Coordinates of C-alpha atoms in Angstrom, one line a residue:
T1 CA -132.2 10.9 -20.5
A2 CA -129.6 12.5 -18.2
T3 CA -128.7 13.0 -14.8
S4 CA -126.6 15.8 -12.7
V5 CA -123.1 16.5 -13.5
P6 CA -121.1 16.5 -9.9
V7 CA -119.8 20.3 -9.8
T8 CA -117.1 21.5 -8.0
F9 CA -116.9 25.1 -8.7
A10 CA -113.9 26.9 -9.9
A11 CA -112.8 29.6 -7.4
A12 CA -114.7 32.8 -7.9
F13 CA -113.4 36.4 -7.2
G14 CA -115.1 39.0 -5.0
P15 CA -116.9 41.2 -4.4
I16 CA -114.1 43.6 -4.2
D17 CA -113.9 47.3 -4.3
G18 CA -111.2 49.2 -5.9
V19 CA -109.5 52.1 -7.7
I20 CA -107.7 51.8 -11.1
V21 CA -105.1 54.8 -11.6
H22 CA -104.6 56.4 -15.1
N23 CA -101.3 56.6 -16.6
P24 CA -101.9 57.9 -19.9
G25 CA -98.5 57.8 -21.6
D26 CA -97.8 54.0 -20.9
G27 CA -99.7 52.6 -23.9
F28 CA -101.7 49.9 -21.8
I29 CA -105.0 49.6 -21.1
P30 CA -105.5 50.6 -17.3
T31 CA -106.9 47.4 -15.8
Y32 CA -107.4 45.6 -12.5
D33 CA -107.0 41.9 -12.6
S34 CA -109.0 39.2 -10.6
G35 CA -106.5 36.8 -11.2
V36 CA -109.5 34.4 -11.9
N37 CA -108.8 32.6 -15.5
V38 CA -112.4 31.1 -16.9
A39 CA -113.8 30.9 -20.0
D40 CA -117.7 30.9 -18.6
M41 CA -118.7 33.4 -16.1
V42 CA -121.0 36.2 -14.7
I43 CA -119.1 39.3 -14.2
E44 CA -120.6 42.3 -12.5
A45 CA -119.1 45.7 -10.9
R46 CA -120.4 49.1 -10.5
F47 CA -118.5 52.3 -12.2
F48 CA -118.2 55.7 -10.8
N49 CA -118.1 58.7 -13.0
A50 CA -115.5 61.3 -12.8
E51 CA -113.9 63.2 -15.7
E52 CA -116.1 64.3 -18.7
T53 CA -115.0 61.7 -21.4
W54 CA -114.8 58.1 -19.9
S55 CA -114.8 54.4 -20.8
R56 CA -115.3 51.6 -18.2
G57 CA -116.1 48.1 -18.4
F58 CA -114.6 44.4 -18.6
I59 CA -111.8 42.2 -20.6
F60 CA -112.2 38.4 -20.2
R61 CA -110.7 35.5 -22.1
N62 CA -107.7 37.4 -22.0
S63 CA -105.7 34.5 -23.1
A64 CA -102.6 35.7 -24.3
F65 CA -100.8 39.0 -25.4
D66 CA -103.7 41.5 -27.0
T67 CA -105.8 38.2 -27.2
F68 CA -109.2 39.0 -25.5
H69 CA -112.8 40.2 -25.9
T70 CA -113.4 43.8 -24.2
V71 CA -117.1 44.9 -23.6
F72 CA -117.5 48.4 -22.1
I73 CA -119.5 51.7 -21.9
R74 CA -118.6 55.1 -22.7
S75 CA -119.6 58.9 -21.7
D76 CA -120.9 59.2 -25.5
R77 CA -123.9 56.8 -24.3
D78 CA -122.6 54.1 -26.4
W79 CA -121.3 50.5 -25.5
Y80 CA -118.9 48.5 -27.2
H81 CA -117.8 45.0 -27.9
I82 CA -114.0 44.8 -29.4
L83 CA -112.4 41.5 -30.2
S84 CA -108.5 41.2 -30.2
T85 CA -106.4 37.8 -31.9
G86 CA -102.8 39.1 -31.1
S87 CA -102.1 42.4 -31.8
A88 CA -103.7 45.9 -32.2
E89 CA -103.9 45.4 -35.9
T90 CA -106.4 42.6 -35.4
R91 CA -108.7 44.2 -32.8
Q92 CA -112.4 44.2 -34.6
Q93 CA -115.1 46.4 -33.2
L94 CA -117.9 43.9 -33.2
R95 CA -120.7 46.1 -32.0
Q96 CA -121.0 49.8 -31.2
E97 CA -124.8 50.6 -30.0
A98 CA -126.3 53.4 -27.9
S99 CA -128.1 52.7 -24.9
A100 CA -130.6 55.2 -23.0
N101 CA -129.4 52.9 -19.9
I102 CA -126.2 54.2 -19.4
D103 CA -125.9 56.8 -16.7
T104 CA -123.5 60.0 -18.0
S105 CA -124.2 62.4 -15.0
Q106 CA -121.5 63.6 -13.2
G107 CA -120.9 62.0 -10.1
G108 CA -123.2 59.0 -11.3
N109 CA -122.8 55.3 -11.6
N110 CA -123.5 52.3 -13.6
H111 CA -123.5 48.8 -13.0
L112 CA -122.6 46.4 -15.5
R113 CA -123.1 42.5 -15.6
L114 CA -121.8 40.5 -18.4
I115 CA -122.3 36.4 -18.6
S116 CA -120.4 34.4 -21.0
L117 CA -121.6 31.0 -22.1
G118 CA -119.6 29.4 -25.0
E119 CA -120.2 31.0 -28.0
K120 CA -122.8 33.5 -26.5
G121 CA -122.8 36.4 -24.2
W122 CA -125.4 38.6 -22.6
L123 CA -124.7 41.9 -21.5
F124 CA -126.7 44.1 -18.9
I125 CA -126.6 47.7 -17.9
N126 CA -127.9 49.2 -14.8
G127 CA -130.1 45.8 -14.4
I128 CA -131.5 46.3 -17.9
F129 CA -130.7 43.7 -20.8
V130 CA -129.0 45.4 -23.3
A131 CA -127.7 42.7 -25.9
Q132 CA -126.7 39.1 -26.7
L133 CA -123.1 39.0 -27.8
D134 CA -121.3 36.9 -30.3
L135 CA -118.0 35.4 -28.6
S136 CA -117.5 32.9 -31.2
G137 CA -114.3 34.7 -32.2
L138 CA -112.3 33.4 -28.9
S139 CA -113.9 31.0 -26.9
S140 CA -110.8 29.8 -24.9
S141 CA -110.4 30.3 -21.2
G142 CA -108.5 33.4 -19.7
D143 CA -108.2 36.5 -17.4
V144 CA -110.9 38.9 -16.4
E145 CA -110.3 42.2 -15.5
V146 CA -112.1 45.4 -15.1
I147 CA -110.6 48.5 -17.2
G148 CA -110.7 51.9 -16.3
S149 CA -110.6 53.1 -19.9
Y150 CA -110.1 51.7 -23.6
F151 CA -109.5 54.7 -25.1
V152 CA -106.6 56.7 -24.8
G153 CA -108.5 60.2 -25.1
D154 CA -110.3 58.6 -22.0
E155 CA -107.3 58.5 -19.5
V156 CA -106.7 61.9 -17.4
S157 CA -103.4 62.4 -16.2
G158 CA -103.3 61.9 -12.4
G159 CA -106.9 60.3 -12.6
S160 CA -108.6 57.6 -11.8
V161 CA -111.5 55.0 -11.8
R162 CA -113.6 53.8 -8.6
F163 CA -115.6 50.6 -8.9
E164 CA -117.3 48.5 -6.4
G165 CA -118.5 45.0 -6.0
F166 CA -116.4 43.5 -8.8
S167 CA -116.7 39.9 -8.7
V168 CA -116.4 37.0 -10.9
R169 CA -118.7 33.8 -10.6
P170 CA -117.3 30.8 -13.1
I171 CA -120.2 28.9 -14.6
Q172 CA -120.2 25.0 -14.8
R173 CA -122.7 22.7 -16.6
E174 CA -124.9 21.1 -13.7
F175 CA -127.2 19.2 -15.6
G176 CA -127.7 17.9 -19.1
P177 CA -127.9 18.1 -22.2
G178 CA -130.7 15.5 -21.4
N179 CA -133.9 14.4 -23.6
E180 CA -137.2 13.2 -22.7
T181 CA -140.8 12.4 -23.5
I182 CA -143.0 14.2 -21.2
F183 CA -146.4 12.8 -21.0
D184 CA -149.7 14.4 -20.7
E185 CA -151.5 13.8 -17.2
P186 CA -154.5 15.5 -17.4
G187 CA -155.0 17.7 -14.0
F188 CA -151.3 17.6 -13.1
I189 CA -148.2 19.6 -14.2
S190 CA -146.0 17.0 -15.8
T191 CA -142.6 17.4 -15.4
F192 CA -139.2 16.2 -16.5
D193 CA -137.2 16.8 -13.3
S194 CA -133.4 17.7 -13.2
G195 CA -132.4 16.8 -9.3
V196 CA -130.5 19.9 -9.1
T197 CA -131.1 22.6 -7.1
P198 CA -129.3 26.1 -7.9
A199 CA -130.9 29.8 -7.0
D200 CA -129.4 31.3 -10.0
A201 CA -128.6 29.6 -13.6
I202 CA -128.9 29.5 -17.1
V203 CA -131.7 27.1 -18.1
E204 CA -132.5 25.5 -21.3
A205 CA -134.5 23.3 -23.8
R206 CA -135.8 22.7 -26.8
F207 CA -139.6 21.7 -26.8
F208 CA -141.3 20.0 -29.5
N209 CA -145.2 21.2 -30.1
P210 CA -147.1 17.8 -29.0
Y211 CA -149.9 18.4 -31.7
P212 CA -151.8 20.7 -33.9
T213 CA -153.3 23.9 -32.2
S214 CA -156.6 22.8 -33.7
A215 CA -156.7 19.7 -31.7
G216 CA -156.3 21.8 -28.4
S217 CA -153.6 24.1 -26.4
W218 CA -150.9 23.2 -24.8
S219 CA -147.7 24.8 -22.6
S220 CA -144.2 24.5 -22.3
G221 CA -141.5 25.6 -19.9
F222 CA -140.1 25.2 -16.6
L223 CA -140.6 25.5 -13.0
L224 CA -137.6 27.1 -11.1
R225 CA -136.4 27.4 -7.2
H226 CA -139.0 24.5 -6.6
S227 CA -138.1 24.2 -3.0
A228 CA -141.2 22.8 -1.4
S229 CA -144.9 21.5 -2.6
N230 CA -146.4 24.6 -4.4
R231 CA -143.6 26.9 -4.0
F232 CA -142.1 27.9 -7.2
H233 CA -141.5 30.1 -10.4
A234 CA -143.3 28.7 -13.5
V235 CA -142.0 30.3 -16.9
F236 CA -143.5 29.0 -20.1
I237 CA -144.7 29.4 -23.6
R238 CA -148.2 28.5 -24.9
S239 CA -150.1 27.9 -28.3
D240 CA -151.8 31.3 -28.1
R241 CA -148.3 32.6 -28.8
E242 CA -148.2 33.8 -25.2
W243 CA -145.4 33.9 -22.5
Y244 CA -146.4 33.3 -18.8
H245 CA -144.7 33.7 -15.2
Y246 CA -146.9 32.2 -12.6
V247 CA -145.7 32.3 -8.7
R248 CA -146.8 29.9 -6.2
T249 CA -145.7 30.5 -2.5
G250 CA -146.8 27.6 -0.9
T251 CA -150.4 26.4 -1.9
A252 CA -152.2 25.9 -5.1
A253 CA -154.4 28.8 -4.1
S254 CA -151.2 31.0 -3.7
D255 CA -151.1 30.6 -7.6
T256 CA -150.6 34.4 -8.7
L257 CA -150.0 35.7 -12.7
V258 CA -146.8 37.8 -12.4
Q259 CA -146.6 38.6 -16.4
Q260 CA -148.3 37.8 -19.5
T261 CA -147.0 38.9 -22.9
S262 CA -147.5 37.9 -26.4
S263 CA -144.4 36.8 -28.3
T264 CA -144.2 36.3 -32.2
A265 CA -141.2 34.2 -31.5
I266 CA -143.4 31.1 -30.3
N267 CA -143.4 28.9 -33.1
T268 CA -146.9 27.1 -33.1
S269 CA -146.6 25.1 -36.5
T270 CA -147.4 21.5 -36.4
G271 CA -144.2 19.6 -35.8
G272 CA -142.5 22.5 -34.7
S273 CA -140.3 23.3 -31.7
N274 CA -139.3 26.1 -29.6
L275 CA -135.9 26.7 -27.6
V276 CA -136.7 28.1 -24.3
R277 CA -134.0 29.7 -22.4
V278 CA -134.1 31.6 -18.6
V279 CA -131.6 33.4 -17.1
V280 CA -131.7 33.6 -13.5
V281 CA -129.9 35.7 -11.4
G282 CA -131.1 36.9 -7.8
N283 CA -134.4 38.7 -8.0
E284 CA -134.2 39.2 -11.8
G285 CA -134.4 37.0 -14.8
W286 CA -134.8 37.4 -18.6
L287 CA -136.4 35.1 -21.0
F288 CA -135.3 34.1 -24.7
I289 CA -137.7 32.5 -27.0
N290 CA -136.2 31.3 -29.9
G291 CA -132.9 33.0 -29.5
T292 CA -135.2 36.3 -29.3
F293 CA -135.1 38.4 -25.9
A294 CA -138.7 38.1 -24.8
G295 CA -138.7 39.9 -21.2
A296 CA -137.5 40.5 -17.9
L297 CA -138.6 38.7 -15.0
D298 CA -139.4 40.1 -11.4
L299 CA -138.1 36.7 -9.4
S300 CA -138.0 38.4 -6.1
A301 CA -141.1 36.6 -4.5
L302 CA -138.7 33.5 -4.3
T303 CA -135.2 33.9 -4.2
L304 CA -133.9 30.5 -2.2
R305 CA -132.2 27.6 -4.4
G306 CA -135.1 24.8 -5.1
N307 CA -135.5 22.2 -8.1
T308 CA -135.5 22.9 -11.5
A309 CA -137.6 21.2 -14.1
A310 CA -138.6 21.3 -17.5
M311 CA -142.6 20.9 -17.6
T312 CA -145.6 21.2 -19.7
G313 CA -149.6 21.3 -19.2
Y314 CA -149.4 24.2 -16.6
F315 CA -153.3 25.1 -17.4
S316 CA -155.2 21.8 -17.0
S317 CA -156.8 22.5 -20.1
D318 CA -153.4 22.3 -22.2
E319 CA -153.3 18.7 -21.7
I320 CA -154.6 15.7 -23.7
A321 CA -154.7 12.1 -22.2
G322 CA -152.4 10.1 -24.3
E323 CA -150.3 12.8 -26.0
S324 CA -146.6 13.7 -25.0
T325 CA -144.1 16.4 -25.3
F326 CA -140.3 15.4 -26.7
V327 CA -137.9 17.6 -24.6
E328 CA -135.0 17.9 -26.4
D329 CA -131.1 19.3 -25.1
F330 CA -132.4 20.1 -21.3
T331 CA -129.5 21.7 -19.8
I332 CA -128.7 23.8 -16.5
W333 CA -125.7 25.5 -15.7
S334 CA -125.1 27.3 -12.6
W335 CA -122.4 29.2 -10.3
D336 CA -121.9 29.4 -6.5
T337 CA -123.8 32.4 -5.5
S338 CA -121.9 31.8 -1.9
A339 CA -118.1 32.2 -3.0
V340 CA -116.1 35.0 -2.1
A341 CA -112.4 35.3 -2.9
P342 CA -110.1 32.8 -1.6
V343 CA -107.5 34.1 1.3
A344 CA -104.5 33.2 3.0
T345 CA -105.1 30.4 5.4
P346 CA -105.0 31.8 8.9
T347 CA -103.5 30.5 11.9
P348 CA -106.2 28.4 13.6
T349 CA -108.5 30.1 16.3
A350 CA -111.9 30.4 17.6
T351 CA -114.6 30.5 15.1
P352 CA -116.0 33.8 15.3
V353 CA -120.0 34.0 15.6
P354 CA -121.3 36.2 12.5
K355 CA -122.4 39.5 13.6
V356 CA -124.3 41.5 11.0
T357 CA -124.7 45.3 11.7
F358 CA -126.7 47.7 9.8
V359 CA -124.6 50.8 9.2
G360 CA -126.6 53.4 7.1
T361 CA -128.6 53.8 3.9
R362 CA -128.2 55.7 0.7
F363 CA -131.1 56.5 -1.9
S364 CA -130.1 57.2 -5.5
S365 CA -132.3 58.6 -8.3
G366 CA -130.6 60.0 -11.1
A367 CA -127.8 62.6 -9.9
T368 CA -129.6 62.8 -6.7
S369 CA -127.9 60.5 -4.0
G370 CA -127.9 60.7 -0.2
S371 CA -129.7 59.3 3.3
R372 CA -132.4 61.8 2.6
I373 CA -133.6 62.9 -0.5
T374 CA -136.5 64.4 -2.5
V375 CA -137.1 63.3 -5.8
D376 CA -140.1 64.1 -8.7
Q377 CA -143.1 62.0 -8.5
G378 CA -142.9 59.2 -10.5
A379 CA -139.0 58.8 -10.1
T380 CA -137.3 55.4 -9.9
V381 CA -135.4 55.5 -6.6
Q382 CA -132.5 53.0 -6.2
V383 CA -131.9 51.3 -2.1
F384 CA -128.6 51.0 -1.0
I385 CA -127.7 49.5 2.2
S386 CA -124.5 49.5 4.1
L387 CA -123.7 46.7 6.5
E388 CA -120.7 45.4 8.8
V389 CA -120.4 41.8 9.6
N390 CA -117.1 40.7 11.9
T391 CA -116.5 37.4 10.0
P392 CA -117.7 36.2 6.1
T393 CA -121.3 35.1 6.5
D394 CA -124.0 33.8 4.2
G395 CA -127.7 34.7 4.9
Q396 CA -131.2 36.0 3.9
L397 CA -131.6 39.6 3.7
E398 CA -135.1 41.4 3.7
L399 CA -135.6 45.1 3.1
S400 CA -139.1 46.5 3.4
I401 CA -139.8 49.9 1.3
V402 CA -142.6 51.9 3.6
K403 CA -145.1 54.4 3.3
D404 CA -145.3 56.5 6.6
I405 CA -148.8 57.6 6.6
S406 CA -149.8 60.0 9.2
F407 CA -152.4 58.9 11.8
A408 CA -152.4 55.7 10.1
A409 CA -150.7 52.4 10.0
D410 CA -147.4 52.4 8.0
E411 CA -147.9 50.5 4.6
I412 CA -145.2 48.2 3.1
K413 CA -144.8 49.5 -0.6
R414 CA -142.4 46.8 -1.8
L415 CA -140.7 43.5 0.0
C416 CA -137.4 42.8 -1.5
A417 CA -135.8 39.6 -0.4
A418 CA -132.3 38.3 -1.7
N419 CA -129.8 35.5 -0.2
V420 CA -126.6 37.6 0.3
S421 CA -122.8 36.8 0.7
L422 CA -121.0 39.2 2.9
S423 CA -117.3 39.5 3.5
S424 CA -115.8 41.0 6.8
G425 CA -116.0 44.6 7.3
I426 CA -118.3 47.3 5.9
R427 CA -119.9 47.0 2.7
E428 CA -122.4 49.0 0.4
I429 CA -124.9 46.7 -1.3
F430 CA -127.8 47.5 -3.8
V431 CA -130.7 45.9 -2.6
C432 CA -133.5 47.3 -5.0
D433 CA -135.6 49.9 -6.5
F434 CA -139.3 51.3 -6.1
V435 CA -141.0 54.2 -7.9
A436 CA -142.0 57.2 -6.0
D437 CA -145.5 57.6 -7.6
E438 CA -146.9 59.5 -4.7
V439 CA -146.5 63.0 -3.4
T440 CA -145.4 63.0 0.0
G441 CA -146.2 65.9 2.4
G442 CA -149.9 65.1 3.2
S443 CA -151.2 62.5 4.6
L444 CA -148.1 60.4 2.7
R445 CA -145.2 61.8 5.1
H446 CA -142.3 60.4 3.3
Y447 CA -140.9 56.7 2.1
F448 CA -138.6 54.7 4.5
I449 CA -137.0 51.4 5.3
R450 CA -136.7 48.6 7.4
V451 CA -134.4 45.7 7.3
Q452 CA -134.1 42.1 8.2
W453 CA -131.3 39.9 8.5
N454 CA -132.4 36.0 8.6
G455 CA -135.6 37.0 10.0
E456 CA -134.5 39.5 12.8
F457 CA -134.7 43.3 12.4
I458 CA -131.1 45.3 11.9
H459 CA -132.8 48.7 11.4
D460 CA -136.3 49.5 12.3
P461 CA -136.4 53.3 12.5
T462 CA -139.4 54.7 14.3
D463 CA -138.6 58.1 14.7
P464 CA -139.6 60.0 11.6
N465 CA -137.5 63.1 12.3
T466 CA -134.1 60.9 12.7
R467 CA -134.6 58.2 10.0
E468 CA -133.3 58.1 6.2
Y469 CA -136.3 58.9 3.8
V470 CA -137.0 59.6 0.2
E471 CA -139.6 62.7 -0.2
A472 CA -141.4 63.0 -3.6
Q473 CA -142.5 66.6 -5.0
A474 CA -144.8 67.1 -7.8
T475 CA -143.6 67.3 -11.4
P476 CA -143.4 70.9 -12.1

C-alpha cells in the first residue's frame, strides 16, 4: 500500500513565443533558454519553417559544458536524438529515423512535445507518438532550451527561427510506488485508489494475471479523471488480448466504448503479468503495454482533473468471487498544468477581473492557412484561435466545429474541450482538428466554429457572409 506524496511543483516556464537569430560564424548552437533546471519534464513548442534546410527542437538536461541530450527534427524529414557528455568529440547520435509526420512545406510548422522521466522519454510530432527514447546516458538535472538549428549548414546568415508556445512543465511523483491486492467484487469495478486527482499524468502499474484464462476472463487497468460518480475514463487490458477505452459521463447508462484494439503485447499466461502505462496530456493520451506502444487515446470527452485508480473487473464477467489481482508499483507522476512563467512581484494593486476576448480564427491544412480556406474533401484541418486576456487566468475552453446547413438546423461535427491557462495579452492557441469529409457548396454551406469560455459564448457568429469558415471541394 502507498499513500500520496506531498507535492510542491518546481517553477514552470511559459508558454512563450519568440525568435532565435542565426549566427553561423560563432560556433554555437543557437538557442533560447527557459532558465528551468530539471531532469524530468514535459517540453512543448511549435516551430515555423523558413529556410530550405533547417533543424529545430530541444536541448535538455544541459548540466555542464557540452553535456546534454538534444532531440530535433530536420527538413530531411528525419528526427534525431544526440547525447553529448562533455565535448563535441563525445557526441553520440543515438537515433536518426524518418517520420512522415514532419511538415517540411514552405511556411509550414511543426509542434513538438517531449516527455522525459528517468531513463525513458517519449517524443511526439504534431500530436502523433513517434518513439520512446533511451535517456539512460544522462539522467541529471539541467537547463531546457529550444534550438534554432543543430547542424552548421542549417544556419543562414541573417536568418531566424520563429517559435510559439514554448513551455516546460517539471514532472514530480505524486503517488507510489504502491502494491495492493485487489479482491474481486462481482457486480462492481474493483479498485486500488490513489487519492490523487491530476488532469495530466503518467500512470503505470504491473498487474499479475489472477487465474488461468481457462478459469475465466479478467481485465486490469486504470480509471482516469474520475471526477464524480460514473464520470471517468477507463483504459484497460483484457484476457482476450484486447485493450479497451470506455468513457462514462455521469451515469452507468452513459458507458461508451471509445476504442477496442487487439495487442500481441498482452501476456495472458498463467502467473504472468503486464506492465501498463498511460500518458495523459489534455485531450490526448497514449497507452503502452509491456513497454510497447499500443495506441493513442482520445480523452477529449473528459478533460477536468479527477481521481486516478488502478482497477480490475470492468466487465461483470471478468471477476470470480474469492479471486484477486496483485498490483505492483502503482505510480503516478504529474505536472502543474496551470503554472505559468514566474514574473517579478509588482507593486500591489487592485486585482483585475479576468476578461477573455475572442480575437480571431486561423484554420490550417497542409500549406493552406487562413481565416477562410478551401481544402480537398477528406483533409484534416487544424483549428487555432486567438484570445486576448487582461490578466493571467485559467478556465474551461470549449470549441464547437459546426456544419452550416442551408434550410435546416446547424449540426455540431465535433466538440472540443480543454482546461486552458492564459497569460495576459493576445495569444494564439491550437484547440483541435477535424476532417472535412463532406463536400460543401450544396446543402452544406461550410464549416465554422463557436467558442465558449467557462460556459459562456465569446464567439458565436451568425452571419455566414462574415464569419470564418472552411469549405471542402471534391478531390480531383
